[in-house]
Short mmCIF file of C-alpha atoms in Angstrom, two decimals:
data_model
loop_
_atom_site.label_atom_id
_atom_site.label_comp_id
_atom_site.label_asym_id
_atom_site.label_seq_id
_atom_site.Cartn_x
_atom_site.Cartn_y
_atom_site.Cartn_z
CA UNK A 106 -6.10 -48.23 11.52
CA UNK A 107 -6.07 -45.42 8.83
CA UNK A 108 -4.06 -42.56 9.91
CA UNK A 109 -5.07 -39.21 10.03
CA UNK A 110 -4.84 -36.67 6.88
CA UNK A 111 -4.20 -34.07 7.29
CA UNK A 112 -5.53 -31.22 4.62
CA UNK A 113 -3.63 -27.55 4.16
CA UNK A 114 -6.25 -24.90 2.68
CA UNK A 115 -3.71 -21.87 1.79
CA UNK A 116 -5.90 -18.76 0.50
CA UNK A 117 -5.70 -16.15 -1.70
CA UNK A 118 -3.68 -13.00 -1.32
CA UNK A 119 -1.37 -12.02 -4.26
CA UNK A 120 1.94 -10.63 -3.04
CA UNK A 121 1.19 -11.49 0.84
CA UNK A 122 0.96 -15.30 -0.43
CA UNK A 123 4.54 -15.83 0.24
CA UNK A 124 3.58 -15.90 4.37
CA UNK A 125 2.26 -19.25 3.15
CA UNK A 126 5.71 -20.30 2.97
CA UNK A 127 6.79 -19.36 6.25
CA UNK A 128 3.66 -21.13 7.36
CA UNK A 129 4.87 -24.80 5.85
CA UNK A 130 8.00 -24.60 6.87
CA UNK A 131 7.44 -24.09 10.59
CA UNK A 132 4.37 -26.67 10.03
CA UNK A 133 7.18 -28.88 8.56
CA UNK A 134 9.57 -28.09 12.11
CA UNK A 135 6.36 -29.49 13.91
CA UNK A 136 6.47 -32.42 12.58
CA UNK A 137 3.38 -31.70 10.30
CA UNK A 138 3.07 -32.49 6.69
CA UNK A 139 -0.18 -32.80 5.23
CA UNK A 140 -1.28 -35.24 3.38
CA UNK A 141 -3.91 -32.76 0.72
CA UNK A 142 -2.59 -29.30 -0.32
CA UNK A 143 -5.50 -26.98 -1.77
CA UNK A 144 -4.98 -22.98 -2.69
CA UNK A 145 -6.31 -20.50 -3.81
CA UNK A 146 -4.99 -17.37 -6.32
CA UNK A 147 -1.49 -17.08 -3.92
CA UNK A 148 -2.28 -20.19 -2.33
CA UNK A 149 -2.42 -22.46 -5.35
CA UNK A 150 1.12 -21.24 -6.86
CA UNK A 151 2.83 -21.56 -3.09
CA UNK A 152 0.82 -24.90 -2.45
CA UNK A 153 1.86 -25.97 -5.77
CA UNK A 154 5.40 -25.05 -5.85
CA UNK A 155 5.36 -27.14 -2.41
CA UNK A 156 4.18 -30.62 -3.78
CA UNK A 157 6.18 -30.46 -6.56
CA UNK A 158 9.16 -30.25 -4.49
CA UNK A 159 10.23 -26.85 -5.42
CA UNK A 160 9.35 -24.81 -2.63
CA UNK A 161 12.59 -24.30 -1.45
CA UNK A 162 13.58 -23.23 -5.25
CA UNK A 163 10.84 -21.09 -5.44
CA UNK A 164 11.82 -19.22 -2.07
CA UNK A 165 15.62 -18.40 -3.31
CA UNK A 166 14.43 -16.98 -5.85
CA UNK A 167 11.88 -14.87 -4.36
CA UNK A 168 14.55 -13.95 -2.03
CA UNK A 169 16.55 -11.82 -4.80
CA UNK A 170 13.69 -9.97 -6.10
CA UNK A 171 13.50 -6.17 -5.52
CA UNK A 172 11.43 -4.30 -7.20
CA UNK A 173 12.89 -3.46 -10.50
CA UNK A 174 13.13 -7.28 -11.56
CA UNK A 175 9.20 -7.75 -10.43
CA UNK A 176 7.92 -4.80 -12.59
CA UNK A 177 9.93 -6.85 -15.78
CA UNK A 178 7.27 -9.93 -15.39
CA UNK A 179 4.89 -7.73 -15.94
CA UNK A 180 3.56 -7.66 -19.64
CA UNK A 181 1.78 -4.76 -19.64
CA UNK A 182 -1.62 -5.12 -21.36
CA UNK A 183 -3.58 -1.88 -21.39
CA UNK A 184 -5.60 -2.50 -24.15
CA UNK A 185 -6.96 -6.26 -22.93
CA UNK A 186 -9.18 -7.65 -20.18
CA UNK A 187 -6.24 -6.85 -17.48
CA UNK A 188 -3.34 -4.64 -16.80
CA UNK A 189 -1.25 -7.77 -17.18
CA UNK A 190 -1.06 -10.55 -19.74
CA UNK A 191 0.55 -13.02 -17.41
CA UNK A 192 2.63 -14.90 -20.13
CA UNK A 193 5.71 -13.84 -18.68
CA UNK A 194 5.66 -14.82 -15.69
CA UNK A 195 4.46 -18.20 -16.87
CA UNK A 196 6.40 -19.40 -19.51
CA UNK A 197 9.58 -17.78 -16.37
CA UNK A 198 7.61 -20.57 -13.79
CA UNK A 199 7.95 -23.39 -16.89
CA UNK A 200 11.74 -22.62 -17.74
CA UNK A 201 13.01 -22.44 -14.23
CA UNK A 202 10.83 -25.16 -12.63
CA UNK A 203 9.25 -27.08 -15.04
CA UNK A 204 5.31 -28.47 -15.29
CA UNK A 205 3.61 -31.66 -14.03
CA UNK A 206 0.76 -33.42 -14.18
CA UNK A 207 -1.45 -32.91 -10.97
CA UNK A 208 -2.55 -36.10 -10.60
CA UNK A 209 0.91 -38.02 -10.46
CA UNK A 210 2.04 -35.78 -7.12
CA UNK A 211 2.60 -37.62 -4.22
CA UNK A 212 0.74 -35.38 -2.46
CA UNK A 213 -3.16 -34.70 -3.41
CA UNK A 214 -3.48 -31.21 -4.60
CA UNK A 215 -6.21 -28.63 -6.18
CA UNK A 216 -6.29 -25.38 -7.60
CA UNK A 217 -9.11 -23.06 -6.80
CA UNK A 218 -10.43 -20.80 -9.75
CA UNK A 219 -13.62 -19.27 -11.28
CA UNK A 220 -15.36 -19.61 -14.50
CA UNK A 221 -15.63 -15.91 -15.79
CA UNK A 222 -19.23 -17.05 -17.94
CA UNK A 223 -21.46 -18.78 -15.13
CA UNK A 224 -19.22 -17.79 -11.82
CA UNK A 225 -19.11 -21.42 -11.10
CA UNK A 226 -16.51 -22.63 -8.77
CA UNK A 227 -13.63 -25.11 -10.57
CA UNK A 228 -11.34 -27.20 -8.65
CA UNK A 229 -8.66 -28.11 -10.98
CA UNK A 230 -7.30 -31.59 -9.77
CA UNK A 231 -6.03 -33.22 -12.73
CA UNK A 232 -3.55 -32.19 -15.67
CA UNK A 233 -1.03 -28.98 -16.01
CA UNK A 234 -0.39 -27.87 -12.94
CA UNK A 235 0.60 -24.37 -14.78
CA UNK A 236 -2.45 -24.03 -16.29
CA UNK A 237 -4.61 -24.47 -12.76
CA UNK A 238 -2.11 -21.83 -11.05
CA UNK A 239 -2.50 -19.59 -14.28
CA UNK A 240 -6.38 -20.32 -14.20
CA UNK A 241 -6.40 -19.43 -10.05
CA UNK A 242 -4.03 -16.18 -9.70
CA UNK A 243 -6.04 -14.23 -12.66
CA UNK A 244 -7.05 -11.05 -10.31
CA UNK A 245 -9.63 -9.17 -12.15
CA UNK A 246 -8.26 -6.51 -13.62
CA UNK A 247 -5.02 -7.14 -12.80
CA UNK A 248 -4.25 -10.42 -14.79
CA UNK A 249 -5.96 -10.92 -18.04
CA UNK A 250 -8.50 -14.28 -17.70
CA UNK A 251 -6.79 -17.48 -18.55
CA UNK A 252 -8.45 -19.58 -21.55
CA UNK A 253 -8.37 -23.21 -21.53
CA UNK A 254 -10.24 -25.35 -23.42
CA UNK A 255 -13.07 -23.21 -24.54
CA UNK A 256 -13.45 -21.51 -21.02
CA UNK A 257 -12.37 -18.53 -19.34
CA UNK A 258 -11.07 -18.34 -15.46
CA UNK A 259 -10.63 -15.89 -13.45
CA UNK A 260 -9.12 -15.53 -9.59
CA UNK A 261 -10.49 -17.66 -7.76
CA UNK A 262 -10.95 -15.65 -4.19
CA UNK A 263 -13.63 -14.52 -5.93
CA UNK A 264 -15.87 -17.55 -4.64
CA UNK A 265 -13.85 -19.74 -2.22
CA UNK A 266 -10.92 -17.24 -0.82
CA UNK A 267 -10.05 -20.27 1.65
CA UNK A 268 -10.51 -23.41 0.18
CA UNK A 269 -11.79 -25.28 3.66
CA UNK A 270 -14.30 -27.15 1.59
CA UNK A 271 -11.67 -28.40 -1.25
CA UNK A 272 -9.74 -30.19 1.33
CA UNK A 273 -12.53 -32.03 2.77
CA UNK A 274 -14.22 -32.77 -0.26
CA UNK A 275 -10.74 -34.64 -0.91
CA UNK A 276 -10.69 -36.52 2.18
CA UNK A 277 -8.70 -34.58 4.75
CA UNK A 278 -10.03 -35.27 8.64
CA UNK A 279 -8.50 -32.08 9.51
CA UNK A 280 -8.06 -28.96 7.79
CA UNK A 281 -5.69 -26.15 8.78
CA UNK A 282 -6.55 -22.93 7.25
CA UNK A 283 -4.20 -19.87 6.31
CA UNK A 284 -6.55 -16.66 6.03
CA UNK A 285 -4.29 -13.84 3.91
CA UNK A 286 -7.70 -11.96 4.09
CA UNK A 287 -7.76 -10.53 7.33
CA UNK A 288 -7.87 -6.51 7.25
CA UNK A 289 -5.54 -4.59 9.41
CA UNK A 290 -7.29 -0.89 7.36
CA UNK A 291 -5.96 2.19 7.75
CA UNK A 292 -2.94 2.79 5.44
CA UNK A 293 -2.72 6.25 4.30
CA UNK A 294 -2.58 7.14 0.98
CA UNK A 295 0.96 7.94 0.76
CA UNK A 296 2.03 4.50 1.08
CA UNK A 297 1.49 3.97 -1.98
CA UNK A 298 3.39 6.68 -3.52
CA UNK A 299 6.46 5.60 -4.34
CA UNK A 300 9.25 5.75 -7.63
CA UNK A 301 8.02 3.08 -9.38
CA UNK A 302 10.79 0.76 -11.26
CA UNK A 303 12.33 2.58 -14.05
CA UNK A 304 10.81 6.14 -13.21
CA UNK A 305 13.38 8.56 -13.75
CA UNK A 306 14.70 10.97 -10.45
CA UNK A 307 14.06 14.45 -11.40
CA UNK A 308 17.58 15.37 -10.84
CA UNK A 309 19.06 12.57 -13.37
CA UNK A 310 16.03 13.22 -16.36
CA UNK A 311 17.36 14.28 -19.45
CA UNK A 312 21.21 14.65 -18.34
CA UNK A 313 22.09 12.34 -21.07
CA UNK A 314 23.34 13.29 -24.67
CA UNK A 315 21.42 16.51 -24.10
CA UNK A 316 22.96 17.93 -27.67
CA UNK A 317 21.11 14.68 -29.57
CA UNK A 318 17.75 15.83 -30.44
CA UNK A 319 16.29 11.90 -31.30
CA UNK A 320 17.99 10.59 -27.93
CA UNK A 321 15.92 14.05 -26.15
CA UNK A 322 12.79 13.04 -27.71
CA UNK A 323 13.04 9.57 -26.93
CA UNK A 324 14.08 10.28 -23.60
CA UNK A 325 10.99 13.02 -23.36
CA UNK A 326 8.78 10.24 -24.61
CA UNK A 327 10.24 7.94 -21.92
CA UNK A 328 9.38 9.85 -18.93
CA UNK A 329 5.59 11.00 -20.04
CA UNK A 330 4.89 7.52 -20.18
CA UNK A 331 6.70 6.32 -16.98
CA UNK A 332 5.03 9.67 -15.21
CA UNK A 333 1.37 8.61 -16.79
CA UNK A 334 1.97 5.05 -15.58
CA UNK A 335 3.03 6.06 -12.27
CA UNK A 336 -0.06 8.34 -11.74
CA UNK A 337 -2.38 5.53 -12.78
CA UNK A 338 -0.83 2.98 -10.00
CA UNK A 339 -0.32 6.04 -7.30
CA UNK A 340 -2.71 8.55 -7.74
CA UNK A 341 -1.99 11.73 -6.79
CA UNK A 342 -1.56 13.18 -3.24
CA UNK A 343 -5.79 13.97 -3.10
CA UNK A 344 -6.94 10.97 -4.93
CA UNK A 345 -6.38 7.40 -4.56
CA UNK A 346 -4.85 5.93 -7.88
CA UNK A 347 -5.48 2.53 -9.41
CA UNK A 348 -3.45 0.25 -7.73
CA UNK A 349 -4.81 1.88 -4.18
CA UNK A 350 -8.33 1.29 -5.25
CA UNK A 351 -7.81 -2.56 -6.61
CA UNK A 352 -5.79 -3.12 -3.64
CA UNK A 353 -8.29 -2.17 -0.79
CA UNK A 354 -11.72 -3.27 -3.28
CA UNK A 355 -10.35 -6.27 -3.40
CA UNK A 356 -8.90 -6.93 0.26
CA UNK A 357 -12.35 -5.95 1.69
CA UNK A 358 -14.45 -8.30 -0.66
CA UNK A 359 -12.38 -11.16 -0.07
CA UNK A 360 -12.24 -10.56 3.79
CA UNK A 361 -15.67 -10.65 3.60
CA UNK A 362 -16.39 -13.61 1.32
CA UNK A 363 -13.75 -14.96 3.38
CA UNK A 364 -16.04 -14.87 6.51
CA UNK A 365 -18.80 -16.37 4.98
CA UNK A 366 -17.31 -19.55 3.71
CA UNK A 367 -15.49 -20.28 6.87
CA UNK A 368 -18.69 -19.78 8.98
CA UNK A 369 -20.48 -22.49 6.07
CA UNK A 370 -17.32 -24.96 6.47
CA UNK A 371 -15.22 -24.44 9.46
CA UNK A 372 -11.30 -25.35 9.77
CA UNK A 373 -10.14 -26.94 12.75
CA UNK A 374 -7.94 -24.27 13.25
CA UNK A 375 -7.42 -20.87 11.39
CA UNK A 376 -4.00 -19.53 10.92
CA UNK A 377 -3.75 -15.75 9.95
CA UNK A 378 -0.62 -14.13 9.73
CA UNK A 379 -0.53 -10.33 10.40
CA UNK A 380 0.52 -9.28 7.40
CA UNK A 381 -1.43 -5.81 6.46
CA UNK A 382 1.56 -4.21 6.02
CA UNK A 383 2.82 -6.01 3.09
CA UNK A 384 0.84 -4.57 -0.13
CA UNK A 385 -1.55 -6.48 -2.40
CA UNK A 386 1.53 -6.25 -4.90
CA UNK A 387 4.32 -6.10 -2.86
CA UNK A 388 5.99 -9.33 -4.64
CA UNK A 389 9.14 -7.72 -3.08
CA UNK A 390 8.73 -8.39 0.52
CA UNK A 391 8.98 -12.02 0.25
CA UNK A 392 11.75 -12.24 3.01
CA UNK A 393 8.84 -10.36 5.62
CA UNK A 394 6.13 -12.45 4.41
CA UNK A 395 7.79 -15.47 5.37
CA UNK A 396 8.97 -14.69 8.97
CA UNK A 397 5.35 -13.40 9.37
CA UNK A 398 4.17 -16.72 8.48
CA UNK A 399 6.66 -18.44 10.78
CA UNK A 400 5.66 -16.57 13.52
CA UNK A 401 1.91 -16.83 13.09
CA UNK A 402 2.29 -20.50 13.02
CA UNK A 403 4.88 -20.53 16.40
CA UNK A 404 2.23 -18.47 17.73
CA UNK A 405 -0.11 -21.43 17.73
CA UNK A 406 2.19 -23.96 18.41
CA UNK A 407 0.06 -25.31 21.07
CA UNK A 408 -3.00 -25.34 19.93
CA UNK A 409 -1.99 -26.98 16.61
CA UNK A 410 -0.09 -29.83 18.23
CA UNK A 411 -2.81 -30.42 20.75
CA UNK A 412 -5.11 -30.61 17.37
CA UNK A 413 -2.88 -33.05 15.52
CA UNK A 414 -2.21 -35.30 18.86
CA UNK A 415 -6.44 -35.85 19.59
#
């Protein structure tokens, strides 16, 4: 008799994709390793990361991150097709962990993205596993599209936020489901107005070689940019800036997308961690996001176990 398989469908949800860590490790304490892995955006570089064997790698590292060393993987692209070229961060994934071919993973795995031309849904299930997480995390105008082979991706929570369907298309009897998209609203607008990384204090501007009149206009030049930049990600105390308005648009489609695929193909059991505290770029936090995870999944300890033992 065939044994059960078991199929993980970790969704989208940019910084508050690390809970999905949290969630297979205490899976893993249960007993409970599936046997098909399939993410989206978040999903697809945690679930990746995890049957590659580097999970634990990729959690010590996110575990010295603050927010200075986040803001340097981010190759600003302001004149492009997103804020962020996503090179960096890349070719940083390919040095410290390397790349593999999906198809020769011991456990089965795809990457959920979109094609940018016809808004078809791609599952990528064979070849560079790099270029499927690349091809999956591209948030619209955050991350420029990814290009492969005369196409262009984008995120793919655009059309499958919780890829329920992935797993059982690749055999999986049941399918546990981690929904990042789950909106806990109300966050004032001051949340989000904080120093960003680099921003000078007002007190410390310009204290520098004050006598040098290059080093002054450097420095001058400095902090207009680092004050424009900040205003575009913060906003101002009256408006809402940039990074306020992607971060809510895109929360509230995706919850709602999110609803509508997982009425059309039902997990067995839906894990969401509370986590609408952590920001949409909060890469940061990773420590929070993975206790949250732990505890949503000791929260349903039961349940899941009486699941797995039917």
């Amino acid at each position: 008799m065939e044994s059960i398989k078991i199929g993980l469908a970790l969704g989208s949800g940019a910084a508050r994709g690390w809970a999905h860590i949290g969630v297979i490790q205490a899976l893993a304490e249960n007993g409970i390793h599936p046997d098909i892995v399939c993410g989206t955006s978040a999903g697809a570089l945690v679930g990746g990361a995890y049957v590659a064997g580097h999970m634990g790698d990729l959690e010590l590292w996110l575990r010295t991150l603050n927010r200075a060393a986040v803001a340097r993987f981010f190759d600003l692209s302001l004149t492009s097709s997103g804020l962020i070229a996503g090179k960096r961060i890349i070719n940083f994934f390919n040095k410290r962990f390397g790349d593999f071919e999906i198809e020769s993973l011991p456990i089965r795995f795809a990457a959920v993205a979109t094609e940018l031309t016809t808004g078809h849904e791609i599952w990528f299930r064979t070849g560079s596993m790099l270029d499927a997480v690349r091809a999956s995390i591209s948030v619209p105008g955050i991350f420029e599209p990814f290009h492969l082979n005369g196409r262009w991706y984008v995120d793919g929570g655009i059309v499958n936020p919780v890829p329920v369907s992935v797993c059982r298309a690749l055999g999986a009897d049941i399918v546990i489901a981690v929904n990042l998209n789950k909106i806990y609203v109300g966050q004032p607008l001051n949340h989000f107005h904080r120093k960003l990384p680099g921003q000078p204090s007002p007190d410390k501007a310009g204290t520098k070689d004050t006598h040098n009149l290059p080093v002054r206009l450097a420095q001058n030049l400095k902090d207009r940019v680092s004050e424009a930049l900040s205003q575009i990600w913060r906003g101002g105390q009256s408006k809402p800036g940039l990074f306020y308005v992607l971060n809510n648009s895109t929360c509230f489609m995706q919850e709602r997308i999110t609803r509508g695929r997982l009425a059309c193909d039902p997990p067995d059991i839906t894990l969401s961690p509370r986590i609408g505290n952590i920001g949409f770029m909060d890469f940061h936090r990773a420590a929070k996001a993975i206790e949250l995870g732990k505890r949503c999944v000791q929260h349903e300890e039961r349940e899941i176990k009486r699941l797995i033992s039917n």
